[in-house]
Coordinates of C-alpha atoms in Angstrom, one line a residue:
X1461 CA -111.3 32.7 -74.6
X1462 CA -111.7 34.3 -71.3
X1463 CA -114.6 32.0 -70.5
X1464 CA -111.7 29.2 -71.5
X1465 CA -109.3 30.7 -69.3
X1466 CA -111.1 30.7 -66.4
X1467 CA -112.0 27.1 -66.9
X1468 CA -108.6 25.8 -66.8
X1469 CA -107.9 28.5 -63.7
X1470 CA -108.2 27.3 -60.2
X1471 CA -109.7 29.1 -57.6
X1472 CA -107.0 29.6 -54.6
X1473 CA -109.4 28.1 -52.7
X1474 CA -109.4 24.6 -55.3
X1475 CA -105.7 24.9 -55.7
X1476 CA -105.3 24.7 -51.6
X1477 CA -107.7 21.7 -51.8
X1478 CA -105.8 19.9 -54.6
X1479 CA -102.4 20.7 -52.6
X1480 CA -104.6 19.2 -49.0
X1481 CA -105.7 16.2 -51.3
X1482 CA -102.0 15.3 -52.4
X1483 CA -100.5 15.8 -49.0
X1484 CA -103.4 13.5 -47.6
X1485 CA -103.1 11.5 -50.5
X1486 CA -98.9 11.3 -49.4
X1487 CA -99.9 10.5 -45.3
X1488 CA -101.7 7.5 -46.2
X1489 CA -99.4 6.1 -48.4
X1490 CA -96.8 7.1 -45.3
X1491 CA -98.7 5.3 -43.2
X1492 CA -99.2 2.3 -45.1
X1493 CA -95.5 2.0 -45.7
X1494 CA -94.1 2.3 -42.3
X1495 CA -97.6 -0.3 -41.0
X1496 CA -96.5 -2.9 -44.0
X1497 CA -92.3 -2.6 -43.1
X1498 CA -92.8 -4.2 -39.9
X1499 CA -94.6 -7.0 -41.9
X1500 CA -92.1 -6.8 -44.6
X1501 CA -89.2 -7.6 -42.0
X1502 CA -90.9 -10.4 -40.4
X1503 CA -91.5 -11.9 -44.0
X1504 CA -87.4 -11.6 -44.6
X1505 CA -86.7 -12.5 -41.7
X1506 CA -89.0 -16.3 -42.2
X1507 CA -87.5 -16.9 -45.1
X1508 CA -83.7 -16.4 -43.8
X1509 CA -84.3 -18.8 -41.1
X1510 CA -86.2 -21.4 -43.4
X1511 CA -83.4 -21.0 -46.2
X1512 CA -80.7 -21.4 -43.5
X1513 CA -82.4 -24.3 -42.4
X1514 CA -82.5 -25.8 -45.6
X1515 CA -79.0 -24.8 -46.3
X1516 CA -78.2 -27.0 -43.0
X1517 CA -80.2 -29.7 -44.1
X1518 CA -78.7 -30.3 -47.5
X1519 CA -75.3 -30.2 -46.5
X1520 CA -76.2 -32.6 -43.6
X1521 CA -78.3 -35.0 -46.0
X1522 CA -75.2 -34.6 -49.1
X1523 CA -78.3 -34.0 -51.9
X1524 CA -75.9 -31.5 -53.4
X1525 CA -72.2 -31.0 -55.1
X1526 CA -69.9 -29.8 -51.9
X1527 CA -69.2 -26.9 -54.4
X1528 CA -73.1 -25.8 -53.8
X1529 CA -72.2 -22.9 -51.7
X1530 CA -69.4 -21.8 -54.7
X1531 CA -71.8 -22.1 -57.5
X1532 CA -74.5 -20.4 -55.5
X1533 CA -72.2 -17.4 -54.4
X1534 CA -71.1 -16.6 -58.1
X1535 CA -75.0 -16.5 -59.6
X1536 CA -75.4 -13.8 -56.9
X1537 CA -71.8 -12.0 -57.7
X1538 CA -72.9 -11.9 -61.6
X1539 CA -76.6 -11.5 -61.5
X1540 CA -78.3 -10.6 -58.6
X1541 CA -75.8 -7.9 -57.2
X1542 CA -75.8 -6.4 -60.4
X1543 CA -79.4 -6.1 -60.9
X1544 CA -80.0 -4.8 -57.4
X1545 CA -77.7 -1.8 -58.3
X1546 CA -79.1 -1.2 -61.6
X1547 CA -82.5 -1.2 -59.9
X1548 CA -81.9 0.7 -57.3
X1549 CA -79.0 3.1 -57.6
X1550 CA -80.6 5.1 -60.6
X1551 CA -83.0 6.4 -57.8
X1552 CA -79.8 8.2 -56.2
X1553 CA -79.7 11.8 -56.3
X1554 CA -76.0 12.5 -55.7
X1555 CA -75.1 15.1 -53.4
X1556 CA -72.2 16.0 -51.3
X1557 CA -73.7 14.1 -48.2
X1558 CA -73.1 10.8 -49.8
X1559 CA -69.4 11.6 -48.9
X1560 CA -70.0 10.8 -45.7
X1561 CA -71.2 7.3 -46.1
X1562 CA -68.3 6.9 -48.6
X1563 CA -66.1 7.9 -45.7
X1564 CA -67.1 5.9 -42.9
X1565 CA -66.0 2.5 -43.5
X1566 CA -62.7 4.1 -44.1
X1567 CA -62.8 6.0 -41.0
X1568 CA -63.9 2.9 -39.2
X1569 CA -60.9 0.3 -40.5
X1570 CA -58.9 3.6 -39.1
X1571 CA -59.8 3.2 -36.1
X1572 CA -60.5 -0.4 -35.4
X1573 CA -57.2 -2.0 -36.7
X1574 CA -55.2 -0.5 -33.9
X1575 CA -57.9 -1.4 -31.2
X1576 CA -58.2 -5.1 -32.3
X1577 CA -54.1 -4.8 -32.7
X1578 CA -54.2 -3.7 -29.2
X1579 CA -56.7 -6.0 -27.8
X1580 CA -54.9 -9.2 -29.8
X1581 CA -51.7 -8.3 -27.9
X1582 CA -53.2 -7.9 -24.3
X1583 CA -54.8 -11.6 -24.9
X1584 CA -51.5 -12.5 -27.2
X1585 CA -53.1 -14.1 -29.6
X1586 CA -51.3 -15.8 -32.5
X1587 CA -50.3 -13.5 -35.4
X1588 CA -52.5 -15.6 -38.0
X1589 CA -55.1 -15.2 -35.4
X1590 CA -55.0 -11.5 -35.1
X1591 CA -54.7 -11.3 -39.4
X1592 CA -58.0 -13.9 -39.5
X1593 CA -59.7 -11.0 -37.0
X1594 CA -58.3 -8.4 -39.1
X1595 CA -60.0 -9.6 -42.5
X1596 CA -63.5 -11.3 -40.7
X1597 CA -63.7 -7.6 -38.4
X1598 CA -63.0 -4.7 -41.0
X1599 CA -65.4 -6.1 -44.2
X1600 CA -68.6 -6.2 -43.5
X1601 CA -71.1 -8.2 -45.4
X1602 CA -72.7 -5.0 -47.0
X1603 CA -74.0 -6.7 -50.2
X1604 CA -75.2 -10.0 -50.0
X1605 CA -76.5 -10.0 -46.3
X1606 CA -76.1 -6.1 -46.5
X1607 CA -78.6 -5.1 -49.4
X1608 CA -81.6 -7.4 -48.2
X1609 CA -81.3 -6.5 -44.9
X1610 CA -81.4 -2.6 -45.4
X1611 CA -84.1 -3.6 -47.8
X1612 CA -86.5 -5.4 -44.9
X1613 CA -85.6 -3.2 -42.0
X1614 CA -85.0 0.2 -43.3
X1615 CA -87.2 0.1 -47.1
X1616 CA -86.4 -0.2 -50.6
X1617 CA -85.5 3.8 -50.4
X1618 CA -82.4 3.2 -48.1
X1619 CA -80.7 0.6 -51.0
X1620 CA -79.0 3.1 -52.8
X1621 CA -77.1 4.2 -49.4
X1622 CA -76.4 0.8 -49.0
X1623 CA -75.1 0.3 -52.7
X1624 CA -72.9 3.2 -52.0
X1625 CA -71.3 1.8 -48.7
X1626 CA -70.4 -1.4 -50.1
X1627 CA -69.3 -0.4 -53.9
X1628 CA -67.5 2.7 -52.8
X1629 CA -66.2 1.6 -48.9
X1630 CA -66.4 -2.4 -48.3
X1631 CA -65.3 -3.6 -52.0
X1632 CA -62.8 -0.8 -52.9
X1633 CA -61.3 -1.7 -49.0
X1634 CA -61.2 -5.5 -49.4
X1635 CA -59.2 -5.0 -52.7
X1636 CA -56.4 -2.5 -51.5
X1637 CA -56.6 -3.1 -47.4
X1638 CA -57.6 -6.5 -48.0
X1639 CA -55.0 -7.3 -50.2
X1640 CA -51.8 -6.2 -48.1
X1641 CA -53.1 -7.7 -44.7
X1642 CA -53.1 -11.3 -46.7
X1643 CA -49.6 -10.2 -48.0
X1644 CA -48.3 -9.3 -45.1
X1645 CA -49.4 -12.1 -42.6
X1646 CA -49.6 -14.9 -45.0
X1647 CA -46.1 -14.5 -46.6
X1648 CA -47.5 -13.7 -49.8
X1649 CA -45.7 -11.1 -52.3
X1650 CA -47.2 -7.2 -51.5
X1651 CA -50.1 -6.5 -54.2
X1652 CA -48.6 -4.2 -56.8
X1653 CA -51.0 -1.6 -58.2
X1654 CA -51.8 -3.4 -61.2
X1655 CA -53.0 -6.4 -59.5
X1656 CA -55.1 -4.0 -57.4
X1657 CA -56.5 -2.4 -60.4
X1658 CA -57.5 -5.6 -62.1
X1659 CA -59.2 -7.1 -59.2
X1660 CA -61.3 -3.7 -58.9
X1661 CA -61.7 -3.7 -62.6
X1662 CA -63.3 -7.4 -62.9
X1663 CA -65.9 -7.0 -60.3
X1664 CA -69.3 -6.9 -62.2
X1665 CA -71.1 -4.9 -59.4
X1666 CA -69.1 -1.9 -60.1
X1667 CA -69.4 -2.5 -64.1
X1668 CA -73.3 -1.8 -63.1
X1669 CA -72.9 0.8 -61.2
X1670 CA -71.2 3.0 -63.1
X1671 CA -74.0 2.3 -66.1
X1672 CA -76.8 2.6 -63.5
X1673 CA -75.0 6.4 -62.5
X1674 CA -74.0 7.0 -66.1
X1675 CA -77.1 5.6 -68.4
X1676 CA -79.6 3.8 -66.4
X1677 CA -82.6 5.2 -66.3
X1678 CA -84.3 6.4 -63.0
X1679 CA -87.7 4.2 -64.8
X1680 CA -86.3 1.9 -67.1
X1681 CA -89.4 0.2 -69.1
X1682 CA -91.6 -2.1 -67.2
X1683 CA -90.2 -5.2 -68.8
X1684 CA -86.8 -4.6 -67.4
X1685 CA -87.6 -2.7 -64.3
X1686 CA -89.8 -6.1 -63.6
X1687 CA -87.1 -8.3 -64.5
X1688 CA -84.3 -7.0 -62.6
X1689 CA -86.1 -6.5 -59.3
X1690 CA -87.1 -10.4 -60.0
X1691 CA -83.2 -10.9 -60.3
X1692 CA -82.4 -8.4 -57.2
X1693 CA -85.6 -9.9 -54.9
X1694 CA -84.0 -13.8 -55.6
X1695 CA -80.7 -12.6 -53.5
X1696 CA -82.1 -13.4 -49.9
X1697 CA -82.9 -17.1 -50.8
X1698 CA -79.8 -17.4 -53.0
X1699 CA -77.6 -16.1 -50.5
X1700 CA -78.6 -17.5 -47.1
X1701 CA -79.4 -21.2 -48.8
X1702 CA -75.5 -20.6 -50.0
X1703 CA -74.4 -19.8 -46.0
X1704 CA -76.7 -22.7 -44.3
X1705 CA -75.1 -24.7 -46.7
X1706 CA -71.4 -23.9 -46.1
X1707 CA -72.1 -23.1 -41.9
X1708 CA -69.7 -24.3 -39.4
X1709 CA -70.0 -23.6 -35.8
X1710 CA -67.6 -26.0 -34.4
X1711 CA -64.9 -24.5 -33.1
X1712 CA -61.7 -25.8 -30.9
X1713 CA -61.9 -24.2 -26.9
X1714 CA -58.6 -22.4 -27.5
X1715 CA -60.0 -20.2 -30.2
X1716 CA -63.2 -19.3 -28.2
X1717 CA -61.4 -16.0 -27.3
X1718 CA -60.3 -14.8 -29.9
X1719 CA -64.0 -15.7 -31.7
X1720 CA -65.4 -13.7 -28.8
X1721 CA -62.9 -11.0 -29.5
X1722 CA -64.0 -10.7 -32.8
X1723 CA -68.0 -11.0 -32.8
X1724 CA -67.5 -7.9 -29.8
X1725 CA -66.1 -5.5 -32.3
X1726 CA -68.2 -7.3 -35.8
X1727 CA -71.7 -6.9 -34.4
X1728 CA -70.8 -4.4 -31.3
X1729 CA -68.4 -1.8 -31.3
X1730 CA -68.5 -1.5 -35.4
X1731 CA -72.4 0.3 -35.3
X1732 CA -71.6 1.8 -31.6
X1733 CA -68.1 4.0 -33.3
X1734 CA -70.2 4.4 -36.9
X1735 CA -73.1 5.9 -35.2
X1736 CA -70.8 9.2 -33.7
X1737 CA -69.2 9.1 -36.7
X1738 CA -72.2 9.2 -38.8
X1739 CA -73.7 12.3 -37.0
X1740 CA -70.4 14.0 -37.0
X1741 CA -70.4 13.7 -40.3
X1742 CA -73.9 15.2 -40.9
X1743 CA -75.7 12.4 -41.8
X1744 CA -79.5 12.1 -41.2
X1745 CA -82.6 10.0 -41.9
X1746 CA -82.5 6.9 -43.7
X1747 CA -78.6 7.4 -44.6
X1748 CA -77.7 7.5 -41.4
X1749 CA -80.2 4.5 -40.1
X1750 CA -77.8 2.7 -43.4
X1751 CA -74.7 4.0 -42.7
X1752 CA -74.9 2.3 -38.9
X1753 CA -76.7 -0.3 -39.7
X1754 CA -74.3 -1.3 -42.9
X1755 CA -71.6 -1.1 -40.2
X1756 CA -73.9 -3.8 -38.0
X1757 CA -73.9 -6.6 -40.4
X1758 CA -71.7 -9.9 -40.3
X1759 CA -68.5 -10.7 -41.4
X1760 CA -68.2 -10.5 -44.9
X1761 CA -68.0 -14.3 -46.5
X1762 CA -65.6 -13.7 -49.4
X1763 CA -63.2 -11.9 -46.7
X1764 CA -62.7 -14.8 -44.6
X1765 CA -62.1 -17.4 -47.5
X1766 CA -59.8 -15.4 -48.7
X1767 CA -58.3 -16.1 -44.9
X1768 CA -59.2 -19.9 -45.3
X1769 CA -57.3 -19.9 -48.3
X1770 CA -54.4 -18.0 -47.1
X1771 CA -54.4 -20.3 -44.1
X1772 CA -55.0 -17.5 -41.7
X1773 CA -56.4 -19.3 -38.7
X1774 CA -59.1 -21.2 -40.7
X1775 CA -61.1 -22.6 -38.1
X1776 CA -61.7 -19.5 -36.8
X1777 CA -62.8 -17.5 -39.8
X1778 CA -65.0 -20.0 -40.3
X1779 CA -66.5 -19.5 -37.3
X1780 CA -66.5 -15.4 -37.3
X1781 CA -68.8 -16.1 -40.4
X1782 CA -71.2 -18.8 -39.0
X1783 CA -71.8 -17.1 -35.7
X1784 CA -72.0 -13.8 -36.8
X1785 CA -74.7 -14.3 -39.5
X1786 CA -76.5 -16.2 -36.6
X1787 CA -76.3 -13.6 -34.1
X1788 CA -77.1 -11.0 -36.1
X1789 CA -80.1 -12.0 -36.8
X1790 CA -80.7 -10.6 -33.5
X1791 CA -78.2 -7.3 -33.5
X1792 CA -79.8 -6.2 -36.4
X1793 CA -83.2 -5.8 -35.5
X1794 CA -82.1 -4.4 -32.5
X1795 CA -80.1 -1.9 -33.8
X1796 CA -82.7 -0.9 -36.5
X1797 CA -85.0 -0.3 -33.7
X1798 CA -83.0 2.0 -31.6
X1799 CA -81.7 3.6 -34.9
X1800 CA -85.8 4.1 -35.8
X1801 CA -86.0 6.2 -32.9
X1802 CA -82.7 7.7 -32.8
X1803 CA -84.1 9.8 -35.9
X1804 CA -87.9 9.7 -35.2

């Protein structure tokens, strides 16, 4: 027995070699990750470009329905969203610091409505002008541009942060927020709190997150776990083949200020207030590199149809979401650089 024993008993000096082993065993892999990101980034980054570029040629050539972009939009609001947040968000660990993520796009519509309210009235803009700025300005496209790019620039580890900025900040904004602004500058009757609640209630995303934080498994059994990131990974295409598609970039000279207005504070002053804001409210690491860069991405696209459709300066919504997806193809590198080292 005792001859047993000592068998199955390490040495100290073993167990401090096993421990070295894992730990170098953990560098490498370290290493590996952050030498293959770079690469992974430059990969998203090709195929953006190529499926915006086929997006544009499509629309230009008329090989598909003009309700392409529509149909395209809705397979990633019912499949692919969902299966990013069941694959990802059971990998959360929930703590009290996830409050602050929660927080800041709150804290940031706080703060930038009356700036952009006291901006549009120095360069008296129109009041349809100033609630098109308000909707393409304060939601952020934190899921379908939002979840890939955190994915390429940051790592598959910082999704769940991003999950919790858009479920918890952008969507639960756009349908309270959201909702008066297009009442109040469009005519509209106010949203009463049932209407709220049943816009809320019949978004699938947040149907699968509450079962990936209630019954999801954090490894699900390869068959699904394979299947959904297959569903999760086909987002990127989906969505930026749906934006070339649906791009405009004309836009009249008498809205070029307040377009330039608005891509200052979307792609500018957004990540310049969230990044104080994030360290004041002690975030660190990868959620803060999410947090700012969350607060980086373009205007949201369902945000400014809604203005299209309320007839809230439609030209230049349309605009807002063409040239900000374009240019931030060069903010958000940028800014995932300068966050890299920011928390090096």
């Amino acid at each position: 027995m005792t001859g047993a024993r000592t068998a199955c008993t390490l040495h100290p000096s073993q167990a401090n070699a096993s421990t070295d082993a894992r730990t170098a065993r953990y560098a490498i892999l370290c290493i590996a990750f952050q030498r293959t990101r770079p690469r992974m980034a430059v990969d998203a980054f090709a195929l953006i470009l190529a499926m915006l570029g086929l997006g544009l040629l499509f629309a230009r050539l008329r090989v598909l329905p003009d309700n392409s972009a529509d149909v395209l939009n809705r397979i990633v609001l019912y499949i692919c969203l969902p299966a990013s947040v069941l694959t990802y968000v059971p990998r959360l660990h929930l703590d009290a610091s996830l409050g602050g993520v929660i927080a800041t796009p709150w804290l940031l519509t706080a703060i930038i409505v009356p700036l952009l309210w006291g901006c549009s009235r120095l360069l008296r803009l129109g009041r349809a002008e100033y609630a098109a700025l308000l909707m393409c300005v304060v939601f952020t496209n934190s899921s379908f541009i939002g979840f890939p790019m955190v994915r390429a620039l940051i790592g598959d580890h910082a999704l769940p942060y991003a999950v919790v900025y858009d479920q918890f900040g952008t969507f639960v904004l756009l349908s309270t927020f959201g909702l008066y602004v297009l009442a109040r500058y469009s005519g509209d009757t106010p949203p009463t709190a049932r209407m709220i609640a049943m816009r809320v209630l019949q978004f699938p995303p947040l149907w699968a997150l509450l079962f990936a934080l209630t019954l999801m498994p954090e490894q699900p059994p390869a068959w699904i776990g394979s299947g959904l990131k297959n569903l999760a990974d086909a987002m990127l295409p989906l969505v930026m083949l749906s934006v070339g598609f649906s791009l405009q970039l004309r836009l009249p000279a008498d809205e070029l200020k307040p377009l330039a207005v608005g891509l200052v504070f979307k792609l500018l002053l957004m990540p310049v207030l969230a990044l104080p804001l994030s360290w004041g409210l002690g975030l660190h690491g990868q959620m803060l590199q999410t947090n700012v860069l969350e607060s980086a991405m373009p205007t949201m696209i369902t945000a400014a149809a809604l203005a299209i459709s309320h007839r809230l300066a439609p030209r230049l919504a349309a605009a807002m979401v063409g040239y900000s997806i374009l240019l931030s193809l060069l903010t958000l590198p940028a800014w995932a650089w300068l966050l890299a080292r920011l928390v090096a």
